[in-house]
Amino acid sequence: MKEEILKIKENIEKAIRENTSLQSLEDLRVNYMGKKGVFTELSKKMKDLSSEERPKMGQIINETKDFIIDLIEKKNLELKEKELNKKLESEIVDISLPGVKCIGGTIHPVNETMNFIKDIFIKMGFDIVDGPEIEKVEYNFDALNIPKTHPSRDLTDTFYINDSVLLRTQTSPVQIRYMLENNAPLRMICPGKVYRPDYDISHTPMFHQMEGLVIGKDISFADLKGILTHFVKEVFGDRKVRFRPHFFPFTEPSAEMDVECNICHGKGCRLCKDSGWLEIMGCGMVDPEVLKYVGFDPEEVNGFAFGLGIERITMLRHGIGDLRAFFENDMRFLKQFK
């Protein structure tokens, strides 16, 4: 049996050395080392040997198998290397061809502007507060001193879910929730999505607002003007501002804030409708009725509030003429804001 093993070893060693393909090498391995291979058959013959011969033959078989396995592995590596070199020689890569440019993502201009504005107010000590987009009618209108006859409550101006729940039309309800949960003094802004059934070059059904609130003792309109003037300078640079009397149900007195037109610098042009000014936000001193609703004593504390449209600020910063461009997912438009 020993002679038979040595003869098998000699034959397979010769076959491995002369082998020229990975597939035939694999076939060779299976024929000799597989479950039905030569060495399996040899192992079956071990039962016919005496108890003295059996361990010796088992050792010879195992040593021969280890030797052949090692030989097959070396030959396998050799053939793979030859195959790779052959492939490299036949497949020439033209390194002069231009590479494929990988287009990186960018922050959407609305999000970039929102983050930019957040940083300005954070530096002034304001908290960033979030709230639900599906809101109670009570917080969206009643708590803000908006009468039931106000046009903003109409079905044509608000997305109602039922009589008491709606998609918020402003982020002001977050201010109500914040005042109900916190005591004065406080400073906060509440950026987020709001919803109104409008769609044209300056309106979309979903857009972003950021409203701010300051409550404390002896807060004046001068404080409001100081903070908002600083905000404008941070966003638009050293530009003139003005405050025009206006009406909002939740502030008294109320004002609209304008900034000097960045195109004509106050001389009048198409963008500013020849006025020299661009409206950017509404503001005013918090109405005492709103303070009473959240449990604050108007005799003890007062404050101011303001609200601005993020898309409008973004349009003014980048000179964009159509609000709808922000939501049409046109890559040609979005690539401009890398």
mmCIF file of C-alpha atoms in Angstrom:
data_model
loop_
_atom_site.group_PDB
_atom_site.id
_atom_site.type_symbol
_atom_site.label_atom_id
_atom_site.label_comp_id
_atom_site.label_asym_id
_atom_site.label_seq_id
_atom_site.Cartn_x
_atom_site.Cartn_y
_atom_site.Cartn_z
ATOM 1 C CA MET A 1 0.000 0.000 0.000
ATOM 2 C CA LYS A 2 2.931 2.282 0.670
ATOM 3 C CA GLU A 3 4.155 1.838 -2.884
ATOM 4 C CA GLU A 4 0.689 2.654 -4.172
ATOM 5 C CA ILE A 5 0.615 5.909 -2.164
ATOM 6 C CA LEU A 6 4.053 6.955 -3.402
ATOM 7 C CA LYS A 7 3.005 6.218 -7.000
ATOM 8 C CA ILE A 8 -0.143 8.360 -6.571
ATOM 9 C CA LYS A 9 1.961 11.142 -5.063
ATOM 10 C CA GLU A 10 4.360 11.028 -7.999
ATOM 11 C CA ASN A 11 1.535 11.111 -10.585
ATOM 12 C CA ILE A 12 -0.398 13.973 -8.994
ATOM 13 C CA GLU A 13 2.763 16.015 -8.422
ATOM 14 C CA LYS A 14 3.593 15.690 -12.114
ATOM 15 C CA ALA A 15 0.006 16.579 -13.123
ATOM 16 C CA ILE A 16 0.023 19.673 -10.924
ATOM 17 C CA ARG A 17 3.320 20.958 -12.283
ATOM 18 C CA GLU A 18 2.155 20.486 -15.887
ATOM 19 C CA ASN A 19 -1.255 22.066 -15.267
ATOM 20 C CA THR A 20 -1.974 25.297 -17.178
ATOM 21 C CA SER A 21 -5.485 26.361 -16.120
ATOM 22 C CA LEU A 22 -7.333 27.078 -12.893
ATOM 23 C CA GLN A 23 -10.303 24.943 -13.909
ATOM 24 C CA SER A 24 -8.254 21.833 -14.658
ATOM 25 C CA LEU A 25 -6.367 22.361 -11.396
ATOM 26 C CA GLU A 26 -9.677 22.393 -9.533
ATOM 27 C CA ASP A 27 -10.753 19.207 -11.350
ATOM 28 C CA LEU A 28 -7.509 17.612 -10.303
ATOM 29 C CA ARG A 29 -8.039 18.556 -6.677
ATOM 30 C CA VAL A 30 -11.551 17.082 -6.663
ATOM 31 C CA ASN A 31 -10.403 13.828 -8.329
ATOM 32 C CA TYR A 32 -7.717 13.240 -5.736
ATOM 33 C CA MET A 33 -8.858 15.094 -2.604
ATOM 34 C CA GLY A 34 -12.655 15.106 -2.924
ATOM 35 C CA LYS A 35 -15.142 12.912 -1.030
ATOM 36 C CA LYS A 36 -15.046 10.324 -3.817
ATOM 37 C CA GLY A 37 -11.403 10.928 -4.679
ATOM 38 C CA VAL A 38 -8.369 8.668 -4.657
ATOM 39 C CA PHE A 39 -7.378 9.354 -1.069
ATOM 40 C CA THR A 40 -10.891 8.603 0.180
ATOM 41 C CA GLU A 41 -10.649 5.202 -1.467
ATOM 42 C CA LEU A 42 -7.212 4.654 0.068
ATOM 43 C CA SER A 43 -8.580 5.441 3.504
ATOM 44 C CA LYS A 44 -11.254 2.787 3.055
ATOM 45 C CA LYS A 45 -8.532 0.148 2.514
ATOM 46 C CA MET A 46 -7.112 0.907 5.965
ATOM 47 C CA LYS A 47 -9.577 -1.553 7.522
ATOM 48 C CA ASP A 48 -7.779 -4.428 5.784
ATOM 49 C CA LEU A 49 -4.454 -3.598 7.458
ATOM 50 C CA SER A 50 -3.241 -4.995 10.729
ATOM 51 C CA SER A 51 -3.387 -2.921 13.885
ATOM 52 C CA GLU A 52 0.398 -2.365 13.689
ATOM 53 C CA GLU A 53 0.368 -1.178 10.035
ATOM 54 C CA ARG A 54 -2.718 1.006 10.272
ATOM 55 C CA PRO A 55 -1.157 3.977 12.194
ATOM 56 C CA LYS A 56 1.908 4.000 9.937
ATOM 57 C CA MET A 57 -0.180 4.032 6.741
ATOM 58 C CA GLY A 58 -2.504 6.689 8.191
ATOM 59 C CA GLN A 59 0.506 8.921 8.854
ATOM 60 C CA ILE A 60 1.864 8.425 5.324
ATOM 61 C CA ILE A 61 -1.543 9.203 3.776
ATOM 62 C CA ASN A 62 -1.948 12.400 5.864
ATOM 63 C CA GLU A 63 1.580 13.606 5.054
ATOM 64 C CA THR A 64 1.019 12.953 1.360
ATOM 65 C CA LYS A 65 -2.317 14.807 1.434
ATOM 66 C CA ASP A 66 -0.720 17.826 3.177
ATOM 67 C CA PHE A 67 2.060 17.848 0.596
ATOM 68 C CA ILE A 68 -0.390 17.767 -2.332
ATOM 69 C CA ILE A 69 -2.659 20.432 -0.823
ATOM 70 C CA ASP A 70 0.323 22.759 -0.393
ATOM 71 C CA LEU A 71 1.392 22.065 -3.966
ATOM 72 C CA ILE A 72 -2.108 22.810 -5.309
ATOM 73 C CA GLU A 73 -2.288 26.110 -3.388
ATOM 74 C CA LYS A 74 1.079 27.275 -4.749
ATOM 75 C CA LYS A 75 0.077 26.321 -8.286
ATOM 76 C CA ASN A 76 -3.250 28.111 -7.843
ATOM 77 C CA LEU A 77 -1.482 31.353 -6.886
ATOM 78 C CA GLU A 78 0.935 30.972 -9.784
ATOM 79 C CA LEU A 79 -1.883 30.509 -12.325
ATOM 80 C CA LYS A 80 -3.876 33.443 -10.922
ATOM 81 C CA GLU A 81 -0.852 35.717 -11.202
ATOM 82 C CA LYS A 82 -0.273 34.632 -14.813
ATOM 83 C CA GLU A 83 -3.935 35.244 -15.619
ATOM 84 C CA LEU A 84 -3.825 38.724 -14.072
ATOM 85 C CA ASN A 85 -0.657 39.680 -15.971
ATOM 86 C CA LYS A 86 -2.194 38.465 -19.205
ATOM 87 C CA LYS A 87 -5.292 40.530 -18.536
ATOM 88 C CA LEU A 88 -3.239 43.644 -17.746
ATOM 89 C CA GLU A 89 -1.315 43.258 -21.004
ATOM 90 C CA SER A 90 -4.458 42.840 -23.098
ATOM 91 C CA GLU A 91 -6.659 45.476 -21.409
ATOM 92 C CA ILE A 92 -4.926 48.787 -21.926
ATOM 93 C CA VAL A 93 -6.299 51.717 -19.900
ATOM 94 C CA ASP A 94 -6.137 55.098 -21.597
ATOM 95 C CA ILE A 95 -5.118 57.366 -18.722
ATOM 96 C CA SER A 96 -5.466 60.455 -20.936
ATOM 97 C CA LEU A 97 -9.279 60.128 -20.909
ATOM 98 C CA PRO A 98 -11.081 62.564 -18.581
ATOM 99 C CA GLY A 99 -12.290 61.139 -15.281
ATOM 100 C CA VAL A 100 -15.908 60.847 -14.233
ATOM 101 C CA LYS A 101 -16.732 63.876 -12.120
ATOM 102 C CA CYS A 102 -18.502 63.093 -8.874
ATOM 103 C CA ILE A 103 -21.111 65.752 -8.131
ATOM 104 C CA GLY A 104 -21.277 66.477 -4.409
ATOM 105 C CA GLY A 105 -24.449 67.427 -2.610
ATOM 106 C CA THR A 106 -25.076 70.907 -1.238
ATOM 107 C CA ILE A 107 -27.237 72.475 1.439
ATOM 108 C CA HIS A 108 -30.513 73.782 -0.020
ATOM 109 C CA PRO A 109 -30.449 77.615 -0.149
ATOM 110 C CA VAL A 110 -33.496 77.839 2.145
ATOM 111 C CA ASN A 111 -31.847 75.597 4.764
ATOM 112 C CA GLU A 112 -28.575 77.490 4.410
ATOM 113 C CA THR A 113 -30.351 80.799 5.031
ATOM 114 C CA MET A 114 -32.276 79.346 7.970
ATOM 115 C CA ASN A 115 -29.074 78.092 9.606
ATOM 116 C CA PHE A 116 -27.403 81.450 8.910
ATOM 117 C CA ILE A 117 -30.250 83.338 10.634
ATOM 118 C CA LYS A 118 -30.294 80.893 13.558
ATOM 119 C CA ASP A 119 -26.600 81.583 14.209
ATOM 120 C CA ILE A 120 -27.254 85.341 14.317
ATOM 121 C CA PHE A 121 -29.937 85.004 16.989
ATOM 122 C CA ILE A 122 -28.053 82.356 18.967
ATOM 123 C CA LYS A 123 -25.213 84.880 19.352
ATOM 124 C CA MET A 124 -27.788 87.317 20.791
ATOM 125 C CA GLY A 125 -28.892 84.788 23.421
ATOM 126 C CA PHE A 126 -32.050 83.426 21.809
ATOM 127 C CA ASP A 127 -33.243 79.841 22.312
ATOM 128 C CA ILE A 128 -34.168 77.754 19.253
ATOM 129 C CA VAL A 129 -37.604 76.171 19.782
ATOM 130 C CA ASP A 130 -39.595 73.727 17.655
ATOM 131 C CA GLY A 131 -43.270 72.800 17.688
ATOM 132 C CA PRO A 132 -45.926 70.688 15.922
ATOM 133 C CA GLU A 133 -46.918 71.468 12.341
ATOM 134 C CA ILE A 134 -50.376 69.979 12.977
ATOM 135 C CA GLU A 135 -51.686 72.507 15.448
ATOM 136 C CA LYS A 136 -54.745 73.364 17.529
ATOM 137 C CA VAL A 137 -56.964 76.142 16.212
ATOM 138 C CA GLU A 138 -56.840 77.510 19.752
ATOM 139 C CA TYR A 139 -53.077 78.086 19.666
ATOM 140 C CA ASN A 140 -52.942 79.125 15.998
ATOM 141 C CA PHE A 141 -55.693 81.773 16.262
ATOM 142 C CA ASP A 142 -57.501 82.198 19.615
ATOM 143 C CA ALA A 143 -54.415 82.519 21.815
ATOM 144 C CA LEU A 144 -52.983 85.107 19.405
ATOM 145 C CA ASN A 145 -55.971 87.423 19.777
ATOM 146 C CA ILE A 146 -57.142 86.714 16.215
ATOM 147 C CA PRO A 147 -60.948 87.192 16.112
ATOM 148 C CA LYS A 148 -63.224 84.567 14.549
ATOM 149 C CA THR A 149 -64.146 87.078 11.835
ATOM 150 C CA HIS A 150 -60.524 87.516 10.696
ATOM 151 C CA PRO A 151 -59.992 86.614 6.982
ATOM 152 C CA SER A 152 -57.043 84.309 7.832
ATOM 153 C CA ARG A 153 -59.524 81.879 9.436
ATOM 154 C CA ASP A 154 -61.406 81.357 6.161
ATOM 155 C CA LEU A 155 -61.317 77.948 4.468
ATOM 156 C CA THR A 156 -59.656 79.620 1.479
ATOM 157 C CA ASP A 157 -56.720 80.771 3.632
ATOM 158 C CA THR A 158 -56.132 77.804 5.970
ATOM 159 C CA PHE A 159 -55.783 74.033 5.661
ATOM 160 C CA TYR A 160 -58.242 72.670 8.255
ATOM 161 C CA ILE A 161 -58.127 69.018 9.349
ATOM 162 C CA ASN A 162 -61.305 69.449 11.445
ATOM 163 C CA ASP A 163 -62.967 72.243 13.389
ATOM 164 C CA SER A 164 -60.293 72.272 16.090
ATOM 165 C CA VAL A 165 -57.135 71.108 14.254
ATOM 166 C CA LEU A 166 -55.270 72.582 11.277
ATOM 167 C CA LEU A 167 -51.930 72.798 9.533
ATOM 168 C CA ARG A 168 -50.345 75.783 11.232
ATOM 169 C CA THR A 169 -50.430 78.988 9.193
ATOM 170 C CA GLN A 170 -47.569 80.545 11.174
ATOM 171 C CA THR A 171 -44.964 79.492 13.729
ATOM 172 C CA SER A 172 -46.508 81.837 16.363
ATOM 173 C CA PRO A 173 -48.268 78.910 18.139
ATOM 174 C CA VAL A 174 -44.805 77.742 19.195
ATOM 175 C CA GLN A 175 -44.437 81.034 21.051
ATOM 176 C CA ILE A 176 -47.710 80.357 22.890
ATOM 177 C CA ARG A 177 -46.584 76.862 23.866
ATOM 178 C CA TYR A 178 -43.212 78.197 25.003
ATOM 179 C CA MET A 179 -44.749 80.912 27.190
ATOM 180 C CA LEU A 180 -47.141 78.384 28.746
ATOM 181 C CA GLU A 181 -44.180 76.204 29.726
ATOM 182 C CA ASN A 182 -41.629 78.893 30.740
ATOM 183 C CA ASN A 183 -41.489 81.962 32.923
ATOM 184 C CA ALA A 184 -40.203 85.416 31.963
ATOM 185 C CA PRO A 185 -37.638 86.618 31.108
ATOM 186 C CA LEU A 186 -37.221 84.682 27.875
ATOM 187 C CA ARG A 187 -35.830 85.007 24.362
ATOM 188 C CA MET A 188 -36.685 82.522 21.636
ATOM 189 C CA ILE A 189 -37.037 82.023 17.905
ATOM 190 C CA CYS A 190 -39.123 79.287 16.303
ATOM 191 C CA PRO A 191 -38.186 78.418 12.707
ATOM 192 C CA GLY A 192 -40.187 75.879 10.734
ATOM 193 C CA LYS A 193 -42.648 74.975 7.979
ATOM 194 C CA VAL A 194 -46.048 76.634 7.707
ATOM 195 C CA TYR A 195 -48.969 76.024 5.340
ATOM 196 C CA ARG A 196 -51.370 78.262 3.425
ATOM 197 C CA PRO A 197 -53.371 77.526 0.232
ATOM 198 C CA ASP A 198 -51.493 79.947 -2.069
ATOM 199 C CA TYR A 199 -49.433 79.273 -5.196
ATOM 200 C CA ASP A 200 -47.826 81.920 -7.444
ATOM 201 C CA ILE A 201 -44.387 83.469 -8.022
ATOM 202 C CA SER A 202 -44.285 84.780 -4.433
ATOM 203 C CA HIS A 203 -46.341 82.111 -2.585
ATOM 204 C CA THR A 204 -46.270 78.327 -2.178
ATOM 205 C CA PRO A 205 -48.616 76.093 -0.122
ATOM 206 C CA MET A 206 -45.707 75.147 2.150
ATOM 207 C CA PHE A 207 -43.020 77.642 3.113
ATOM 208 C CA HIS A 208 -40.762 78.492 6.052
ATOM 209 C CA GLN A 209 -41.122 81.145 8.717
ATOM 210 C CA MET A 210 -39.037 82.197 11.665
ATOM 211 C CA GLU A 211 -40.725 84.089 14.448
ATOM 212 C CA GLY A 212 -39.079 85.574 17.479
ATOM 213 C CA LEU A 213 -40.195 86.595 20.942
ATOM 214 C CA VAL A 214 -38.653 88.553 23.798
ATOM 215 C CA ILE A 215 -40.461 88.826 27.155
ATOM 216 C CA GLY A 216 -39.183 90.601 30.255
ATOM 217 C CA LYS A 217 -39.509 93.727 32.349
ATOM 218 C CA ASP A 218 -39.441 97.207 30.821
ATOM 219 C CA ILE A 219 -38.993 95.984 27.242
ATOM 220 C CA SER A 220 -39.446 98.861 24.780
ATOM 221 C CA PHE A 221 -39.922 99.376 21.055
ATOM 222 C CA ALA A 222 -36.377 100.749 21.042
ATOM 223 C CA ASP A 223 -35.156 97.270 22.111
ATOM 224 C CA LEU A 224 -37.087 95.762 19.201
ATOM 225 C CA LYS A 225 -35.547 98.242 16.745
ATOM 226 C CA GLY A 226 -32.054 97.651 18.076
ATOM 227 C CA ILE A 227 -32.162 93.854 17.775
ATOM 228 C CA LEU A 228 -33.829 93.833 14.332
ATOM 229 C CA THR A 229 -31.503 96.528 12.953
ATOM 230 C CA HIS A 230 -28.526 94.457 14.084
ATOM 231 C CA PHE A 231 -30.083 91.406 12.415
ATOM 232 C CA VAL A 232 -30.445 93.275 9.081
ATOM 233 C CA LYS A 233 -26.822 94.408 9.178
ATOM 234 C CA GLU A 234 -25.692 90.829 9.783
ATOM 235 C CA VAL A 235 -27.757 89.566 6.831
ATOM 236 C CA PHE A 236 -27.582 92.390 4.275
ATOM 237 C CA GLY A 237 -24.663 94.526 5.406
ATOM 238 C CA ASP A 238 -24.776 98.223 6.269
ATOM 239 C CA ARG A 239 -28.167 99.099 4.769
ATOM 240 C CA LYS A 240 -30.818 101.588 5.834
ATOM 241 C CA VAL A 241 -33.962 100.280 7.546
ATOM 242 C CA ARG A 242 -37.341 101.774 8.320
ATOM 243 C CA PHE A 243 -40.400 100.812 10.381
ATOM 244 C CA ARG A 244 -43.884 101.520 9.006
ATOM 245 C CA PRO A 245 -47.047 101.464 11.174
ATOM 246 C CA HIS A 246 -49.121 98.346 10.533
ATOM 247 C CA PHE A 247 -51.737 96.144 12.212
ATOM 248 C CA PHE A 248 -51.385 92.635 13.613
ATOM 249 C CA PRO A 249 -53.944 91.176 16.084
ATOM 250 C CA PHE A 250 -51.233 89.835 18.388
ATOM 251 C CA THR A 251 -49.037 92.980 18.666
ATOM 252 C CA GLU A 252 -49.776 96.606 19.575
ATOM 253 C CA PRO A 253 -48.225 98.841 18.372
ATOM 254 C CA SER A 254 -47.282 96.921 15.216
ATOM 255 C CA ALA A 255 -44.951 97.692 12.323
ATOM 256 C CA GLU A 256 -43.601 96.415 9.027
ATOM 257 C CA MET A 257 -39.818 96.537 8.710
ATOM 258 C CA ASP A 258 -38.272 97.504 5.370
ATOM 259 C CA VAL A 259 -34.682 97.394 4.211
ATOM 260 C CA GLU A 260 -33.076 99.580 1.572
ATOM 261 C CA CYS A 261 -33.280 97.944 -1.890
ATOM 262 C CA ASN A 262 -30.031 96.157 -2.716
ATOM 263 C CA ILE A 263 -30.445 96.812 -6.452
ATOM 264 C CA CYS A 264 -31.140 100.541 -6.653
ATOM 265 C CA HIS A 265 -29.890 101.524 -3.165
ATOM 266 C CA GLY A 266 -33.037 103.524 -2.436
ATOM 267 C CA LYS A 267 -33.431 105.247 -5.826
ATOM 268 C CA GLY A 268 -36.330 103.081 -7.020
ATOM 269 C CA CYS A 269 -36.389 100.147 -9.429
ATOM 270 C CA ARG A 270 -38.579 97.299 -10.693
ATOM 271 C CA LEU A 271 -37.680 94.994 -7.789
ATOM 272 C CA CYS A 272 -38.785 97.462 -5.116
ATOM 273 C CA LYS A 273 -41.635 98.870 -7.277
ATOM 274 C CA ASP A 274 -39.869 102.247 -7.405
ATOM 275 C CA SER A 275 -40.178 102.690 -3.641
ATOM 276 C CA GLY A 276 -36.500 102.158 -2.825
ATOM 277 C CA TRP A 277 -37.497 99.763 -0.019
ATOM 278 C CA LEU A 278 -38.056 96.005 0.384
ATOM 279 C CA GLU A 279 -40.366 94.637 3.064
ATOM 280 C CA ILE A 280 -38.714 91.847 5.092
ATOM 281 C CA MET A 281 -40.751 91.265 8.256
ATOM 282 C CA GLY A 282 -43.599 92.231 10.573
ATOM 283 C CA CYS A 283 -43.057 93.081 14.233
ATOM 284 C CA GLY A 284 -44.501 94.842 17.255
ATOM 285 C CA MET A 285 -45.000 94.878 21.002
ATOM 286 C CA VAL A 286 -46.865 91.810 22.294
ATOM 287 C CA ASP A 287 -50.560 92.586 22.833
ATOM 288 C CA PRO A 288 -51.567 92.424 26.532
ATOM 289 C CA GLU A 289 -54.371 89.982 25.637
ATOM 290 C CA VAL A 290 -51.784 87.474 24.415
ATOM 291 C CA LEU A 291 -49.819 87.845 27.661
ATOM 292 C CA LYS A 292 -52.984 87.304 29.712
ATOM 293 C CA TYR A 293 -53.819 84.133 27.773
ATOM 294 C CA VAL A 294 -50.530 82.471 28.763
ATOM 295 C CA GLY A 295 -50.771 83.604 32.391
ATOM 296 C CA PHE A 296 -48.396 86.599 32.305
ATOM 297 C CA ASP A 297 -49.359 89.844 34.043
ATOM 298 C CA PRO A 298 -49.119 92.715 31.481
ATOM 299 C CA GLU A 299 -48.498 95.072 34.399
ATOM 300 C CA GLU A 300 -45.396 93.097 35.384
ATOM 301 C CA VAL A 301 -43.877 92.003 32.053
ATOM 302 C CA ASN A 302 -44.074 92.972 28.412
ATOM 303 C CA GLY A 303 -42.168 92.194 25.250
ATOM 304 C CA PHE A 304 -41.983 92.203 21.479
ATOM 305 C CA ALA A 305 -42.417 89.696 18.670
ATOM 306 C CA PHE A 306 -41.387 89.540 15.026
ATOM 307 C CA GLY A 307 -41.822 87.205 12.104
ATOM 308 C CA LEU A 308 -40.048 86.794 8.782
ATOM 309 C CA GLY A 309 -40.293 84.510 5.765
ATOM 310 C CA ILE A 310 -37.142 82.456 5.225
ATOM 311 C CA GLU A 311 -37.779 82.121 1.480
ATOM 312 C CA ARG A 312 -38.147 85.899 1.146
ATOM 313 C CA ILE A 313 -34.839 86.528 2.915
ATOM 314 C CA THR A 314 -33.206 83.863 0.724
ATOM 315 C CA MET A 315 -34.596 85.479 -2.427
ATOM 316 C CA LEU A 316 -33.253 88.887 -1.380
ATOM 317 C CA ARG A 317 -29.841 87.477 -0.440
ATOM 318 C CA HIS A 318 -29.393 85.666 -3.761
ATOM 319 C CA GLY A 319 -31.436 87.789 -6.162
ATOM 320 C CA ILE A 320 -34.016 85.059 -6.936
ATOM 321 C CA GLY A 321 -37.219 86.227 -8.625
ATOM 322 C CA ASP A 322 -39.555 83.232 -8.316
ATOM 323 C CA LEU A 323 -40.275 81.519 -5.002
ATOM 324 C CA ARG A 324 -41.372 78.307 -6.743
ATOM 325 C CA ALA A 325 -37.800 77.644 -7.912
ATOM 326 C CA PHE A 326 -36.931 76.498 -4.366
ATOM 327 C CA PHE A 327 -39.293 73.518 -4.594
ATOM 328 C CA GLU A 328 -39.097 72.391 -8.236
ATOM 329 C CA ASN A 329 -35.913 70.316 -7.692
ATOM 330 C CA ASP A 330 -34.264 71.673 -10.838
ATOM 331 C CA MET A 331 -30.617 70.619 -10.562
ATOM 332 C CA ARG A 332 -29.517 73.519 -12.775
ATOM 333 C CA PHE A 333 -30.937 75.911 -10.190
ATOM 334 C CA LEU A 334 -29.664 74.083 -7.096
ATOM 335 C CA LYS A 335 -26.100 73.682 -8.467
ATOM 336 C CA GLN A 336 -25.665 77.459 -8.226
ATOM 337 C CA PHE A 337 -25.497 77.279 -4.437
ATOM 338 C CA LYS A 338 -22.366 75.158 -3.941
#
